[in-house]
Short mmCIF file of C-alpha atoms in Angstrom, two decimals:
data_model
loop_
_atom_site.label_atom_id
_atom_site.label_comp_id
_atom_site.label_asym_id
_atom_site.label_seq_id
_atom_site.Cartn_x
_atom_site.Cartn_y
_atom_site.Cartn_z
CA MET A 1 0.00 0.00 0.00
CA LYS A 2 2.83 2.34 0.87
CA VAL A 3 4.62 1.45 -2.37
CA TYR A 4 1.45 2.23 -4.35
CA ALA A 5 1.05 5.61 -2.61
CA LEU A 6 4.70 6.47 -3.30
CA LEU A 7 4.29 5.50 -6.95
CA MET A 8 1.23 7.72 -7.31
CA LEU A 9 3.17 10.62 -5.72
CA VAL A 10 6.03 10.20 -8.21
CA LEU A 11 3.61 10.04 -11.14
CA ALA A 12 1.86 13.17 -9.90
CA ALA A 13 5.18 15.00 -9.60
CA MET A 14 6.13 13.94 -13.13
CA ALA A 15 2.80 15.15 -14.43
CA ILE A 16 3.27 18.52 -12.75
CA THR A 17 6.81 18.77 -14.14
CA GLY A 18 5.62 17.89 -17.59
CA CYS A 19 2.94 20.56 -17.49
CA SER A 20 5.13 23.29 -16.01
CA ASP A 21 5.22 26.64 -17.76
CA PRO A 22 8.02 27.21 -20.28
CA THR A 23 10.91 29.35 -19.10
CA ILE A 24 13.40 31.67 -20.76
CA ASP A 25 16.80 30.14 -21.54
CA ALA A 26 19.28 33.01 -21.74
CA SER A 27 22.41 30.85 -21.98
CA SER A 28 22.95 32.12 -25.53
CA GLU A 29 21.46 34.73 -27.80
CA ALA A 30 19.88 32.13 -30.09
CA LYS A 31 18.37 30.13 -27.21
CA MET A 32 17.11 33.28 -25.58
CA LYS A 33 15.36 34.43 -28.75
CA GLU A 34 13.79 31.00 -29.26
CA SER A 35 12.71 30.52 -25.63
CA VAL A 36 11.29 34.04 -25.33
CA ALA A 37 9.14 33.30 -28.38
CA LYS A 38 7.91 30.03 -26.83
CA VAL A 39 7.14 31.67 -23.50
CA ARG A 40 5.29 34.41 -25.35
CA GLU A 41 3.23 31.89 -27.33
CA SER A 42 2.20 30.15 -24.09
CA LEU A 43 0.28 33.27 -23.08
CA PRO A 44 -3.22 34.27 -24.13
CA GLU A 45 -3.20 36.76 -27.01
CA ALA A 46 -4.36 39.57 -24.71
CA LYS A 47 -1.29 39.20 -22.48
CA ARG A 48 1.39 39.02 -25.16
CA SER A 49 1.76 42.76 -25.61
CA ASP A 50 2.18 43.16 -21.84
CA PHE A 51 4.81 40.42 -21.92
CA ASP A 52 6.75 42.17 -24.71
CA GLN A 53 6.80 45.40 -22.71
CA ALA A 54 7.78 43.52 -19.55
CA VAL A 55 10.77 41.87 -21.25
CA GLN A 56 11.96 45.25 -22.53
CA LEU A 57 11.49 46.87 -19.13
CA ILE A 58 13.45 44.16 -17.29
CA ALA A 59 16.23 44.21 -19.88
CA PHE A 60 16.62 47.98 -19.91
CA SER A 61 16.46 48.14 -16.11
CA GLN A 62 19.91 46.51 -16.18
CA VAL A 63 21.40 49.17 -18.47
CA ASP A 64 23.24 52.15 -16.99
CA MET A 65 23.14 54.57 -19.93
CA LYS A 66 25.30 57.15 -18.15
CA SER A 67 28.05 54.60 -17.52
CA LEU A 68 27.68 53.16 -21.01
CA PHE A 69 28.27 56.51 -22.72
CA ALA A 70 30.98 57.53 -20.25
CA ASN A 71 33.02 54.41 -21.02
CA GLY A 72 32.41 54.53 -24.75
CA GLY A 73 30.46 51.28 -24.71
CA ALA A 74 33.22 49.33 -22.92
CA ASP A 75 30.69 47.95 -20.42
CA ALA A 76 28.28 46.76 -23.10
CA GLY A 77 29.27 43.11 -22.64
CA ASP A 78 28.74 43.19 -18.88
CA MET A 79 25.39 44.89 -19.28
CA GLU A 80 24.29 42.31 -21.86
CA GLY A 81 25.16 39.58 -19.36
CA LYS A 82 23.11 41.31 -16.67
CA MET A 83 20.16 41.60 -19.06
CA ARG A 84 20.28 37.86 -19.77
CA ASP A 85 20.67 36.95 -16.09
CA ALA A 86 17.65 39.08 -15.21
CA LEU A 87 15.46 37.06 -17.60
CA ASN A 88 17.05 33.62 -17.40
CA GLY A 89 14.87 30.83 -15.99
CA LYS A 90 11.75 32.95 -15.66
CA THR A 91 8.26 31.99 -16.71
CA ALA A 92 5.90 34.44 -18.38
CA GLU A 93 4.12 35.16 -15.10
CA GLN A 94 7.43 35.73 -13.34
CA VAL A 95 8.49 38.16 -16.06
CA LEU A 96 5.21 40.06 -15.75
CA ALA A 97 5.45 40.10 -11.95
CA GLN A 98 9.04 41.36 -12.01
CA ALA A 99 8.17 44.11 -14.48
CA GLU A 100 5.28 45.14 -12.26
CA GLN A 101 7.64 45.29 -9.27
CA ILE A 102 10.16 47.38 -11.22
CA GLN A 103 7.42 49.83 -12.14
CA ALA A 104 6.19 49.97 -8.54
CA ASP A 105 9.74 50.58 -7.26
CA ARG A 106 10.26 53.27 -9.88
CA LYS A 107 7.03 55.02 -8.94
CA ALA A 108 8.00 54.84 -5.27
CA ARG A 109 11.38 56.45 -6.02
CA GLU A 110 9.72 59.11 -8.16
CA LYS A 111 7.28 59.90 -5.37
CA GLU A 112 10.07 60.05 -2.80
CA GLN A 113 12.04 62.45 -5.01
CA ALA A 114 8.92 64.53 -5.70
CA LEU A 115 8.12 64.81 -1.99
CA ALA A 116 11.71 65.90 -1.32
CA GLU A 117 11.36 68.53 -4.06
CA ILE A 118 8.06 69.69 -2.55
CA ARG A 119 9.74 70.13 0.84
CA GLU A 120 12.57 72.08 -0.79
CA LEU A 121 10.17 74.34 -2.70
CA VAL A 122 8.03 74.94 0.39
CA ALA A 123 11.15 75.95 2.32
CA LYS A 124 12.12 78.35 -0.49
CA ARG A 125 8.60 79.79 -0.52
CA GLU A 126 8.59 80.32 3.24
CA LYS A 127 12.00 82.00 3.07
CA ALA A 128 10.74 84.26 0.26
CA GLU A 129 7.62 85.14 2.26
CA GLN A 130 9.75 86.09 5.26
CA ALA A 131 12.02 88.16 3.01
CA LYS A 132 9.01 89.94 1.50
CA GLN A 133 7.99 91.21 4.93
CA GLN A 134 11.34 93.01 5.11
CA LEU A 135 11.29 94.07 1.44
CA ASP A 136 7.91 95.73 1.98
CA LYS A 137 9.63 98.06 4.45
CA PHE A 138 11.78 99.40 1.62
CA GLN A 139 9.02 101.52 0.13
CA VAL A 140 8.66 102.73 -3.44
CA VAL A 141 7.06 106.10 -2.74
CA ARG A 142 6.89 107.22 -6.36
CA SER A 143 7.51 105.54 -9.73
CA ARG A 144 7.29 107.01 -13.22
CA PHE A 145 8.26 105.76 -16.66
CA THR A 146 8.65 108.11 -19.61
CA MET A 147 10.30 108.22 -23.01
CA ARG A 148 12.50 111.31 -23.33
CA GLU A 149 13.21 112.66 -26.81
CA ARG A 150 16.89 113.11 -27.69
CA GLN A 151 18.02 115.13 -30.67
CA TYR A 152 19.36 112.86 -33.41
CA LEU A 153 19.45 109.89 -31.02
CA GLY A 154 15.81 108.92 -30.74
CA GLU A 155 13.96 108.30 -27.49
CA GLN A 156 15.60 107.46 -24.18
CA PRO A 157 13.61 105.41 -21.63
CA ILE A 158 13.61 107.05 -18.21
CA ILE A 159 12.70 105.48 -14.86
CA GLU A 160 12.07 107.89 -11.99
CA LEU A 161 11.95 106.44 -8.49
CA THR A 162 11.56 107.78 -4.99
CA VAL A 163 12.23 105.21 -2.28
CA LYS A 164 12.41 105.15 1.51
CA ASN A 165 14.46 102.67 3.50
CA GLY A 166 12.20 101.47 6.29
CA THR A 167 14.43 98.51 7.17
CA ASP A 168 16.95 98.56 10.01
CA ARG A 169 19.87 97.88 7.64
CA ALA A 170 21.90 100.06 5.32
CA ILE A 171 21.25 99.17 1.67
CA SER A 172 23.94 99.26 -1.03
CA ARG A 173 21.95 97.97 -3.99
CA ALA A 174 18.24 97.51 -4.65
CA TYR A 175 16.67 95.16 -7.18
CA PHE A 176 13.24 95.78 -8.68
CA SER A 177 10.68 94.43 -11.10
CA GLY A 178 8.79 97.00 -13.13
CA THR A 179 5.48 96.52 -14.90
CA ILE A 180 3.85 98.90 -17.36
CA ALA A 181 0.16 98.04 -17.71
CA SER A 182 -3.20 99.60 -18.49
CA PRO A 183 -6.01 99.25 -15.91
CA ASP A 184 -8.41 97.58 -18.37
CA ARG A 185 -5.91 95.14 -19.90
CA SER A 186 -4.83 91.79 -18.41
CA VAL A 187 -1.55 91.65 -20.36
CA PRO A 188 1.08 94.28 -19.50
CA TRP A 189 2.81 96.36 -22.15
CA HIS A 190 6.17 95.56 -20.64
CA LYS A 191 7.59 93.76 -17.61
CA ASP A 192 11.25 93.53 -16.69
CA GLN A 193 13.76 93.59 -13.86
CA PHE A 194 16.28 96.31 -13.09
CA ASN A 195 18.57 97.28 -10.24
CA TYR A 196 20.45 100.27 -8.92
CA SER A 197 23.74 100.51 -7.04
CA ILE A 198 23.19 103.30 -4.50
CA PRO A 199 26.15 105.72 -4.20
CA GLY A 200 26.94 105.94 -0.49
CA GLY A 201 24.12 103.51 0.25
CA LEU A 202 20.78 104.28 1.87
CA GLU A 203 20.73 104.25 5.66
CA PRO A 204 17.67 103.23 7.72
CA GLY A 205 14.98 105.92 7.55
CA GLU A 206 16.57 107.74 4.60
CA GLU A 207 14.65 108.67 1.45
CA ALA A 208 16.12 109.17 -2.02
CA SER A 209 14.97 110.01 -5.54
CA TRP A 210 16.71 108.57 -8.58
CA THR A 211 16.48 109.04 -12.33
CA LEU A 212 17.61 105.92 -14.17
CA ALA A 213 18.24 105.60 -17.90
CA PRO A 214 17.92 101.98 -19.09
CA ASN A 215 19.62 100.95 -22.31
CA SER A 216 17.54 102.31 -25.18
CA TYR A 217 18.22 99.09 -27.12
CA SER A 218 16.73 96.94 -24.35
CA GLY A 219 13.07 96.10 -23.91
CA TRP A 220 12.55 99.37 -22.07
CA GLY A 221 13.46 101.26 -25.23
CA LYS A 222 10.76 99.46 -27.21
CA VAL A 223 7.88 100.31 -24.90
CA ASP A 224 4.94 101.88 -26.74
CA ALA A 225 2.29 102.19 -24.03
CA PRO A 226 -0.80 104.44 -24.09
CA ALA A 227 -1.23 107.46 -21.83
CA ASP A 228 -3.36 105.53 -19.32
CA ALA A 229 -0.60 102.97 -18.63
CA VAL A 230 0.63 102.78 -15.04
CA PHE A 231 4.21 101.96 -14.02
CA THR A 232 4.29 99.70 -10.95
CA VAL A 233 7.54 98.81 -9.21
CA MET A 234 8.11 95.98 -6.73
CA VAL A 235 11.21 95.51 -4.56
CA GLU A 236 12.56 91.97 -5.02
CA LYS A 237 16.01 92.00 -3.45
CA LEU A 238 18.24 94.15 -1.23
CA ASP A 239 22.00 93.99 -0.68
CA GLY A 240 23.71 95.09 2.52
CA PRO A 241 26.78 97.32 2.97
CA ASP A 242 29.26 94.61 1.95
CA GLY A 243 27.23 93.47 -1.04
CA GLU A 244 25.74 90.53 0.82
CA VAL A 245 22.15 89.58 0.06
CA LEU A 246 19.92 90.66 2.93
CA TYR A 247 16.47 89.79 1.60
CA SER A 248 15.30 88.28 -1.68
CA THR A 249 12.17 86.83 -3.22
CA ARG A 250 13.97 85.92 -6.45
CA ASP A 251 15.04 82.52 -5.15
CA PHE A 252 11.39 81.44 -5.37
CA SER A 253 10.41 82.19 -8.94
CA GLU A 254 7.11 81.95 -10.78
CA ARG A 255 8.38 78.72 -12.27
CA ASP A 256 9.00 77.38 -8.74
CA ARG A 257 5.49 78.41 -7.74
CA ASN A 258 3.94 76.61 -10.71
CA ARG A 259 6.12 73.55 -10.13
CA LEU A 260 5.06 73.36 -6.47
CA THR A 261 1.39 73.61 -7.41
CA GLU A 262 1.81 70.90 -10.06
CA LEU A 263 3.64 68.48 -7.73
CA LYS A 264 1.18 68.98 -4.88
CA LYS A 265 -1.72 68.25 -7.20
CA GLN A 266 -0.01 65.21 -8.76
CA TYR A 267 0.86 63.61 -5.41
CA ASP A 268 -2.20 64.85 -3.51
CA VAL A 269 -0.24 66.90 -0.98
CA ASP A 270 -1.89 69.75 0.92
#
């Protein structure tokens, strides 16, 4: 009776072995091509496209393109061996499962990197917001933009500013953004940045008026705004007595703001 039971167990094991799923033989290029085709054919038609993509994903996951180009292709043989090893002995389901795991790991890494970038951008935004509180103390009391006619030389753009230093630090250079826009138009006529190195600096509480003459060949020289256009100036950065940056909102740009919004939406972060 025991012999009969053992015989049935052996026969069952042989039957299972005989019906096992085909595997990829990557011992040579020819065998790999042939076995991949057989493994592919063992799948239902609907799964074959997924299998093709999975094979490519697993193979290319073993390729370090940066290293490959850096060494002029010297590592190509090693990488080919890694590609074969990654597929060797695997059934179709194992290939699909491994590809799924690679994708999951990749998405996890992407999310981790995105969350790190979000934290970095939030820190930059908070720093810019703190800087703006100080920049607001450096007041633009008056701002005017005009085009002054010059004999034989055409028009010269002129920026007139009156500012007051309400901070508790001496300022050696101030950086601004200027916008020329009409009240009933959503798109400005011109928007650009400019800066001014202050002779002798501007001490706390001091007020000064400047007349600046931007390059007439720059965008300022091409401004053709109507009479109702208003020139608005914002303070974006201030340097201290030794030229060191005291406060700046320029480190958190509009691009950074859009990027932060996009990442938060993509990864559902408040």
